[in-house]
PDB file of C-alpha atoms in Angstrom:
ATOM      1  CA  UNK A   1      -1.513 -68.936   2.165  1.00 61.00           C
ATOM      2  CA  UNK A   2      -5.041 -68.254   3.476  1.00 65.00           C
ATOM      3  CA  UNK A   3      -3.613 -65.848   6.285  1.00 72.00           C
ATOM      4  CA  UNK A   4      -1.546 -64.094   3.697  1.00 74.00           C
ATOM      5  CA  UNK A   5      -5.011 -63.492   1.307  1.00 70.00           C
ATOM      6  CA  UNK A   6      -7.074 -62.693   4.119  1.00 73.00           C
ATOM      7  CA  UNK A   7      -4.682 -59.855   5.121  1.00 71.00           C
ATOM      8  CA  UNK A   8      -3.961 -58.205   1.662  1.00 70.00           C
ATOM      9  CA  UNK A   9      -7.937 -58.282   1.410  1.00 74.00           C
ATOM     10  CA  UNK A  10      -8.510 -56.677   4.548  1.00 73.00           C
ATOM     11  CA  UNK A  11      -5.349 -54.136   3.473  1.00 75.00           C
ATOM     12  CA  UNK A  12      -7.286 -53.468   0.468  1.00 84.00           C
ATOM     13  CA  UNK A  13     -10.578 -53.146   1.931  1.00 84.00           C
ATOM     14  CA  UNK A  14      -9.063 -50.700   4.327  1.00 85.00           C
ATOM     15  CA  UNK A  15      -6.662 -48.481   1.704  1.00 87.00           C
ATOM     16  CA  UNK A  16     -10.246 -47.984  -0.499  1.00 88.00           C
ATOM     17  CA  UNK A  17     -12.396 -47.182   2.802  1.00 85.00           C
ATOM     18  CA  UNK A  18      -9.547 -44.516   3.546  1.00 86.00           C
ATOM     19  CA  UNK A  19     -10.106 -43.714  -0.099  1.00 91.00           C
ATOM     20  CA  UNK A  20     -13.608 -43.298  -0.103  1.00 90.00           C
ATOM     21  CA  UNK A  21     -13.687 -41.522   2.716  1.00 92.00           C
ATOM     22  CA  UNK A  22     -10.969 -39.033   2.403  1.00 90.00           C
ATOM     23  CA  UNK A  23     -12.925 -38.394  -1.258  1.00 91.00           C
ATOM     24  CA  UNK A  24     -16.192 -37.486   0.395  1.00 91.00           C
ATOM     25  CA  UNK A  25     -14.599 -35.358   3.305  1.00 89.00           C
ATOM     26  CA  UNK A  26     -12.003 -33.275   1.189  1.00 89.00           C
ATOM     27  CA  UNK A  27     -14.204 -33.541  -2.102  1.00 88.00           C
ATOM     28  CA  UNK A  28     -17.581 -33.066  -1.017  1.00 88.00           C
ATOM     29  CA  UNK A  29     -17.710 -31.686   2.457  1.00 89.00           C
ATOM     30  CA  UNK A  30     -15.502 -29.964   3.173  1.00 88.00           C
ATOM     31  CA  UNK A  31     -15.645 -27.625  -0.104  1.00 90.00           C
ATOM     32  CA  UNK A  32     -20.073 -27.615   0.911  1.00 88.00           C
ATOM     33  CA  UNK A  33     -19.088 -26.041   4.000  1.00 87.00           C
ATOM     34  CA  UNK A  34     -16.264 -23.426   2.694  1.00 85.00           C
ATOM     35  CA  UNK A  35     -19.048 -22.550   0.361  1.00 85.00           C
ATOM     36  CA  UNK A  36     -22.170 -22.041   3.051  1.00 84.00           C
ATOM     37  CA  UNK A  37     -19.564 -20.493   5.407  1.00 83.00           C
ATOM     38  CA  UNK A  38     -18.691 -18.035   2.295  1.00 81.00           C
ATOM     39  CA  UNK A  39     -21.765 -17.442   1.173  1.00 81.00           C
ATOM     40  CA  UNK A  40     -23.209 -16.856   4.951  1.00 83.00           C
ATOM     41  CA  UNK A  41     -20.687 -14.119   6.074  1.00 85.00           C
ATOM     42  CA  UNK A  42     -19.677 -12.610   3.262  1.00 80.00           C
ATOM     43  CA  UNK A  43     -22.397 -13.254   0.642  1.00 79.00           C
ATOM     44  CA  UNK A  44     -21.238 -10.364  -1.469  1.00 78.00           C
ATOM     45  CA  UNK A  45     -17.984 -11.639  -2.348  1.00 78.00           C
ATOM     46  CA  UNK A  46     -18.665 -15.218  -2.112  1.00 75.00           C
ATOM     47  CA  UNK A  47     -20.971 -13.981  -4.867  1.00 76.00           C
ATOM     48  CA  UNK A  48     -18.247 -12.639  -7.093  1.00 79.00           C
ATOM     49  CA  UNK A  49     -18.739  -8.875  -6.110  1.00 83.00           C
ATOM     50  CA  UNK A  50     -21.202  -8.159  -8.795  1.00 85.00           C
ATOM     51  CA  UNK A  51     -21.748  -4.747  -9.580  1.00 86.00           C
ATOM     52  CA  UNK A  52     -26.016  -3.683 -10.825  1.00 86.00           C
ATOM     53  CA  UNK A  53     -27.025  -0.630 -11.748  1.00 86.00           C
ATOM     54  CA  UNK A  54     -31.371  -1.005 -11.170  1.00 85.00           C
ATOM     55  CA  UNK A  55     -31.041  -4.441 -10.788  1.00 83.00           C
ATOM     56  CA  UNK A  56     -29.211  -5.264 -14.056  1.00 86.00           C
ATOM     57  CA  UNK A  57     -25.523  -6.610 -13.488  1.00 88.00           C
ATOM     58  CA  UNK A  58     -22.982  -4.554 -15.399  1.00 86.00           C
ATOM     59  CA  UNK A  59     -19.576  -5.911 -14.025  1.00 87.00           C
ATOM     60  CA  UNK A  60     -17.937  -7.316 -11.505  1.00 88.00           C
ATOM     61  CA  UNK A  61     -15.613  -5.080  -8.927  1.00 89.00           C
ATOM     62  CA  UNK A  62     -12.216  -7.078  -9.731  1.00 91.00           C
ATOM     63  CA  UNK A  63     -12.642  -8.019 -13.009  1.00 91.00           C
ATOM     64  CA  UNK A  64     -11.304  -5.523 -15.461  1.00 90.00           C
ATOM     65  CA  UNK A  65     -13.412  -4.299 -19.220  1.00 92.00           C
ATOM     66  CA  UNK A  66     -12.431  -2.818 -22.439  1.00 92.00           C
ATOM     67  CA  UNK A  67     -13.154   0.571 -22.475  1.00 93.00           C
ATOM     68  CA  UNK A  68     -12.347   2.663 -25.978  1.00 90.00           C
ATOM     69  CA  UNK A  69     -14.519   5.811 -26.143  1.00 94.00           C
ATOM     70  CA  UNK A  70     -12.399   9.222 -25.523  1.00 95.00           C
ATOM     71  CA  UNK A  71     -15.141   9.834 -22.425  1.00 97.00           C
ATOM     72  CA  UNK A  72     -14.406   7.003 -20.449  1.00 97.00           C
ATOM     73  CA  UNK A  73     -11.433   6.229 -18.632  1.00 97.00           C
ATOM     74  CA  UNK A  74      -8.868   3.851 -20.195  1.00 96.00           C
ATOM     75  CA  UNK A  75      -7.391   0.885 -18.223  1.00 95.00           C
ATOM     76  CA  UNK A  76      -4.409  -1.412 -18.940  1.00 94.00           C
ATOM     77  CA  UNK A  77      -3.410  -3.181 -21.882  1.00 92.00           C
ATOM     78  CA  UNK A  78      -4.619  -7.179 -21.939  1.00 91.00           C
ATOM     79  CA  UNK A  79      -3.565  -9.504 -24.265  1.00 87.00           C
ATOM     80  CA  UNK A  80      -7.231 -11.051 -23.865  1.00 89.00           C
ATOM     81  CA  UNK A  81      -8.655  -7.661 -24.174  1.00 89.00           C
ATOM     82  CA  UNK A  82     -10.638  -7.944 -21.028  1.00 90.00           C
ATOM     83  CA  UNK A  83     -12.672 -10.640 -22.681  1.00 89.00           C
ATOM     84  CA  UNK A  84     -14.534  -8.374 -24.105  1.00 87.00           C
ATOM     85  CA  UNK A  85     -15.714  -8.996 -27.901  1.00 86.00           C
ATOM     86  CA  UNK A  86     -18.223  -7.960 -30.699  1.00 87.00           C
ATOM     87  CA  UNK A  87     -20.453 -10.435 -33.367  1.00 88.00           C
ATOM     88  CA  UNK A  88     -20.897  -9.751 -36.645  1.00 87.00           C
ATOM     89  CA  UNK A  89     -24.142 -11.255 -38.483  1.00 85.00           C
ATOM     90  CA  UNK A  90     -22.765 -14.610 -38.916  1.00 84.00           C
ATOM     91  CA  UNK A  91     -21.952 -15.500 -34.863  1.00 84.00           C
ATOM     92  CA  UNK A  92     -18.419 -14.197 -35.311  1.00 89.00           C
ATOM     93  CA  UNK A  93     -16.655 -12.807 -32.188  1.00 90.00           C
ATOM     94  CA  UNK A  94     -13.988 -10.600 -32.776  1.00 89.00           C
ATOM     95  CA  UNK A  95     -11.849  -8.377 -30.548  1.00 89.00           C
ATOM     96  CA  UNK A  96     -12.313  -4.676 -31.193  1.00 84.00           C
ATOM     97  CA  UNK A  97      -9.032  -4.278 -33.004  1.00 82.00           C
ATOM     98  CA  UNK A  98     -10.589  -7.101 -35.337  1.00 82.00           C
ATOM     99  CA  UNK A  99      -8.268  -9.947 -34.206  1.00 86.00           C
ATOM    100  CA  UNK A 100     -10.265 -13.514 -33.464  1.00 87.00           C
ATOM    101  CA  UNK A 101     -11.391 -13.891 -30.034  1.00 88.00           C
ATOM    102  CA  UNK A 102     -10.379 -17.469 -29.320  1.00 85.00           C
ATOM    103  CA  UNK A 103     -12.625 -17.532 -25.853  1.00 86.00           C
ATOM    104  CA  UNK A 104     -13.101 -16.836 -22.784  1.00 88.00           C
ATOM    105  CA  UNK A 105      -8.780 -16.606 -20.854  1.00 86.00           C
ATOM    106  CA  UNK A 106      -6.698 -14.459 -18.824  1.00 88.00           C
ATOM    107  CA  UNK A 107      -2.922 -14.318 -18.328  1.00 87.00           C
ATOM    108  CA  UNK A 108      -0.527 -12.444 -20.610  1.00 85.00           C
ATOM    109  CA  UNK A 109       1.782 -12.519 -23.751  1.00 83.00           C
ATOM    110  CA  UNK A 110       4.987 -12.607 -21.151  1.00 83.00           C
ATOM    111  CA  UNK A 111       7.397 -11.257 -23.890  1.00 85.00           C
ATOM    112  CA  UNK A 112      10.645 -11.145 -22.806  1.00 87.00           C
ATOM    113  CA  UNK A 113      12.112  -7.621 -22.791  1.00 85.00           C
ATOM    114  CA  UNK A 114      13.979  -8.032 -25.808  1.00 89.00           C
ATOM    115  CA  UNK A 115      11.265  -9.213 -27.954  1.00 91.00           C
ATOM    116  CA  UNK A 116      10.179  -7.056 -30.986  1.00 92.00           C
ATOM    117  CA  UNK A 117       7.120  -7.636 -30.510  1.00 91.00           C
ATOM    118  CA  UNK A 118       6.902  -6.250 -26.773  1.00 90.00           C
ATOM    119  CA  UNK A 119       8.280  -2.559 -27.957  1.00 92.00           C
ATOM    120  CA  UNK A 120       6.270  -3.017 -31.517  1.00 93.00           C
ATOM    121  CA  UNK A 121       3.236  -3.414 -28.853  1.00 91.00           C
ATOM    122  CA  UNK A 122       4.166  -0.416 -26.522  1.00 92.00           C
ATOM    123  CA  UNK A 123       5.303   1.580 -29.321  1.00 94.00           C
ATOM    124  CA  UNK A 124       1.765   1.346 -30.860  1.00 92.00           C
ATOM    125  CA  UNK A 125       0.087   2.050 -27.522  1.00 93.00           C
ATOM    126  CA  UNK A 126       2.054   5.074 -27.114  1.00 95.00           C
ATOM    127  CA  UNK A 127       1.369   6.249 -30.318  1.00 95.00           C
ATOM    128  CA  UNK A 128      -2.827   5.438 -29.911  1.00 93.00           C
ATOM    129  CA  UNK A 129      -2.765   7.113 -26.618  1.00 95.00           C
ATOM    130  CA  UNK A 130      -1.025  10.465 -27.458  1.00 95.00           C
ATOM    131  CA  UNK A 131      -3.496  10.875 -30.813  1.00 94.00           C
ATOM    132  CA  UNK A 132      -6.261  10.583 -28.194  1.00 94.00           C
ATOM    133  CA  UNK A 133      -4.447  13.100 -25.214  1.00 94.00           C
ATOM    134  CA  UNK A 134      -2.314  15.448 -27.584  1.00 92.00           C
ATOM    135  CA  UNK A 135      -1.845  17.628 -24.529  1.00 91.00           C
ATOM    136  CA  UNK A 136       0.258  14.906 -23.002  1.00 94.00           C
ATOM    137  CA  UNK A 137       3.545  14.348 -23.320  1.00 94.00           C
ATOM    138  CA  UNK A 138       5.132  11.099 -24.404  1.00 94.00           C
ATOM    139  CA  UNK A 139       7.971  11.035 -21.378  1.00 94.00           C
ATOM    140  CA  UNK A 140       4.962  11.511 -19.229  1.00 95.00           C
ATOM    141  CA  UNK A 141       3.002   8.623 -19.803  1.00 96.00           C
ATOM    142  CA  UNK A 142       2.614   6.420 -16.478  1.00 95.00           C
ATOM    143  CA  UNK A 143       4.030   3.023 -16.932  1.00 94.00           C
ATOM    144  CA  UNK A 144       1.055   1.133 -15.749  1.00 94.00           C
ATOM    145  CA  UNK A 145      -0.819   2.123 -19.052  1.00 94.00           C
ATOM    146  CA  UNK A 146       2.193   0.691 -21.116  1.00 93.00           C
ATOM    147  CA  UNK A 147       2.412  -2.315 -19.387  1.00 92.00           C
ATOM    148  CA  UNK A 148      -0.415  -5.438 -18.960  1.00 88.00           C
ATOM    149  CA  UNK A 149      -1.285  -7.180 -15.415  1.00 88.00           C
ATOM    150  CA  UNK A 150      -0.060 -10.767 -15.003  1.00 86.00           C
ATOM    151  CA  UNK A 151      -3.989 -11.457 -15.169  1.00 90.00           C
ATOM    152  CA  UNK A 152      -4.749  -9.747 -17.847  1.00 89.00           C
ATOM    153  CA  UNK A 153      -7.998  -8.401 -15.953  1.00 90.00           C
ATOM    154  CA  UNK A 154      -7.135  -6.387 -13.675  1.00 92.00           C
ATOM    155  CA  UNK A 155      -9.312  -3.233 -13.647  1.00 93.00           C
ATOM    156  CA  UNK A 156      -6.928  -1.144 -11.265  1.00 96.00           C
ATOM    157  CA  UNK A 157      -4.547   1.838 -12.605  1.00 96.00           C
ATOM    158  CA  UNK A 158      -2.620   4.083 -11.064  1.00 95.00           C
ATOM    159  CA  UNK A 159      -3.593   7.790  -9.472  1.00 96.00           C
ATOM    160  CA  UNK A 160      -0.955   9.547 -11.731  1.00 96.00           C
ATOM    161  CA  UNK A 161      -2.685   7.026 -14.764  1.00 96.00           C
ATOM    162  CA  UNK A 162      -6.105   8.309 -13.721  1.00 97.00           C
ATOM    163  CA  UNK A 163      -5.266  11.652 -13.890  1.00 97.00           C
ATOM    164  CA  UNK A 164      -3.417  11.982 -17.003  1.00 97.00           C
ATOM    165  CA  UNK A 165      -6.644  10.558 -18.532  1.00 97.00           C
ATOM    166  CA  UNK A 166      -8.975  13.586 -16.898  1.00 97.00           C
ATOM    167  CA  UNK A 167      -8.689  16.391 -19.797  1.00 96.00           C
ATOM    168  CA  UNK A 168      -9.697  14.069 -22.837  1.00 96.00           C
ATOM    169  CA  UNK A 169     -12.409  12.771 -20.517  1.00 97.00           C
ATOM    170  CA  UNK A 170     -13.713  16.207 -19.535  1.00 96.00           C
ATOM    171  CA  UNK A 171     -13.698  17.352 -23.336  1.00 95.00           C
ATOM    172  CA  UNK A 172     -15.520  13.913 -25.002  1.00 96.00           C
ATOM    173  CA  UNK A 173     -17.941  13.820 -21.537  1.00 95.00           C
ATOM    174  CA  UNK A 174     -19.147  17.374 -20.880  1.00 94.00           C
ATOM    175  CA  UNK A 175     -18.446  16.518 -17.534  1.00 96.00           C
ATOM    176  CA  UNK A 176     -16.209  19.180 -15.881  1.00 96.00           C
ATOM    177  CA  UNK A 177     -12.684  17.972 -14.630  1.00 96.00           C
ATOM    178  CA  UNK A 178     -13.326  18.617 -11.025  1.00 96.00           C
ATOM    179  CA  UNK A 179     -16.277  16.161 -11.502  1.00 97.00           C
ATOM    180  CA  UNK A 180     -14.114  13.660 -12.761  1.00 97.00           C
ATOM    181  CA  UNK A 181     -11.409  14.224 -10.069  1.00 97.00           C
ATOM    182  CA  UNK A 182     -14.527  13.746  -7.446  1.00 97.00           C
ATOM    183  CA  UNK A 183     -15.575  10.330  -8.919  1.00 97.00           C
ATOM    184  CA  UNK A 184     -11.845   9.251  -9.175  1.00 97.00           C
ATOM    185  CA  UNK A 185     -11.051  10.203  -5.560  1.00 96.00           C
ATOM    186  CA  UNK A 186     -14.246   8.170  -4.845  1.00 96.00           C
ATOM    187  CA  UNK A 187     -13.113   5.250  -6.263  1.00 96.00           C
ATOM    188  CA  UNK A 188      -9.521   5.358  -4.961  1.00 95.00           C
ATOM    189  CA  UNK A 189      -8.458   2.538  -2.827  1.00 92.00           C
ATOM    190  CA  UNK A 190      -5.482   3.431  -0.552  1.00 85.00           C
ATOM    191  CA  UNK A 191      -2.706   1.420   0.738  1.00 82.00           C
ATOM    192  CA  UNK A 192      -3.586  -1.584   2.805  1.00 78.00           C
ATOM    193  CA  UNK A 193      -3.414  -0.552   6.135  1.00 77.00           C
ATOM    194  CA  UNK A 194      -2.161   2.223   5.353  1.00 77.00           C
ATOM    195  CA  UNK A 195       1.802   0.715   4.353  1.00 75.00           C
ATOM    196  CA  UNK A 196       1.314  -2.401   1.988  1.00 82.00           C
ATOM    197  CA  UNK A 197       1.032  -1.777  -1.702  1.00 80.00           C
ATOM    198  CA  UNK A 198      -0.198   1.344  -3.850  1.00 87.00           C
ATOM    199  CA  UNK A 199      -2.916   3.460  -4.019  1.00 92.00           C
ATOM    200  CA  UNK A 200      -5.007   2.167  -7.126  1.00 95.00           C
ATOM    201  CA  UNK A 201      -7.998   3.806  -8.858  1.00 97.00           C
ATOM    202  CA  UNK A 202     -10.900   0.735  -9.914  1.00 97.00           C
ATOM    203  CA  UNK A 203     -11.512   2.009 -13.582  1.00 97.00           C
ATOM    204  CA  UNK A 204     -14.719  -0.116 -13.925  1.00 96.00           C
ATOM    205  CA  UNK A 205     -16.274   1.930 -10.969  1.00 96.00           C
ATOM    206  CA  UNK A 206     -15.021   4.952 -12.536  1.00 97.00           C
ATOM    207  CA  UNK A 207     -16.638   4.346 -15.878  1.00 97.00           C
ATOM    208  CA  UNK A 208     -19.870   3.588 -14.100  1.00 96.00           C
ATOM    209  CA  UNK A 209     -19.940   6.945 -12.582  1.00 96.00           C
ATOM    210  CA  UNK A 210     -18.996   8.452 -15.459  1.00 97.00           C
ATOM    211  CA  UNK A 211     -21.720   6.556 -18.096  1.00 95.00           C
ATOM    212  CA  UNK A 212     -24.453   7.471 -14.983  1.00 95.00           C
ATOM    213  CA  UNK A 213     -23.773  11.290 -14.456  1.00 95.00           C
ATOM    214  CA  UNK A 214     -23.811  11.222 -19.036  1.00 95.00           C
ATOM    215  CA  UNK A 215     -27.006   9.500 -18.679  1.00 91.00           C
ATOM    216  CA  UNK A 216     -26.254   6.572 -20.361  1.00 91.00           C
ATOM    217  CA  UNK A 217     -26.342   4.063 -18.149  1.00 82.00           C
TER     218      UNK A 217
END
């Protein structure tokens, strides 16, 4: 009976030294040293990819914003609105279309394609985005600004969504079209390696260039 205690303590002392162990190594260590290896050879993404403009922070490269004025360029729809909100006098925040904003999220409303509610949503985009480019036609709207990323944040469109954007920009900007084209092609990230994926335009660099050459940022 001793023999048989003895053993299941020593089993036990030996299942929570694997325990404590395995804690400190995958918990603690081994996460400290990801993080210094990060931060040590690539410090600028390990650091979230911040974008500053004199110092000040304005955005980060892969995380998408709200952007509503006719100069700047317009990005996807997001059912979390980039996370971007306003507050009224009393500590309110509300979205810009004056819905609640609940907090800080990503993801998407993941309709199915027969819900109302998906073609009541597109239906109203369409409608919002030809009153703003009257020159464009409906048929020729580019899917991408129809449709939301999985994220919710994603601040890339495409080319063809870039460009259909340049006229209204040029006319609300002062900026001449072949200066927008310039900062577009500037901030155009090809195909990886030159086969995987699309070409994709960052619209949060885009608008920086944009707000800079206006002077207002």
């Amino acid at each position: 009976m001793k023999e048989s205690l003895k053993a299941a303590l020593h089993g036990m002392r030996q299942i929570i030294g694997v325990t404590v162990i395995l804690m400190l190594v995958c918990g603690l260590v081994f996460p400290c040293l990801l993080t210094g290896l990060s931060a040590l050879i690539f410090p600028r993404q390990a650091g979230g990819n911040l974008l500053t403009i004199d110092g000040q922070t304005v955005g980060a490269e892969y995380v998408g914003q709200e952007f509503t004025e006719d100069y700047y360029m317009w990005s996807r729809p997001s059912a979390y609105h980039y996370n971007v909100y306003l507050e009224d006098a009393d500590g309110k925040r509300y979205y810009h279309d004056g819905t609640e904003f609940p907090g800080i999220g990503s993801g998407s409303n993941n309709y199915a394609a027969t819900n109302p509610a998906l073609s009541q949503r597109v239906e109203a985009d369409i409608e919002a985005f030809l009153a703003k480019n009257p020159t464009v036609k409906r048929e020729d709207i580019p899917t991408d600004l129809l449709t939301a990323s999985g994220s919710g944040l994603d601040p890339h469109i495409s080319p063809a969504s870039a460009e259909i954007q340049i006229p209204r920009i040029a006319e609300a900007s002062g900026l001449t079209e072949a200066e927008i084209r310039d900062i577009v092609t500037a901030n155009t990230q090809g195909k990886m390696l030159g086969v995987f994926g699309e070409e994709t335009v960052n619209v949060l660099k885009v608008n920086i260039e944009i707000a800079q050459r206006m002077g207002i940022l």
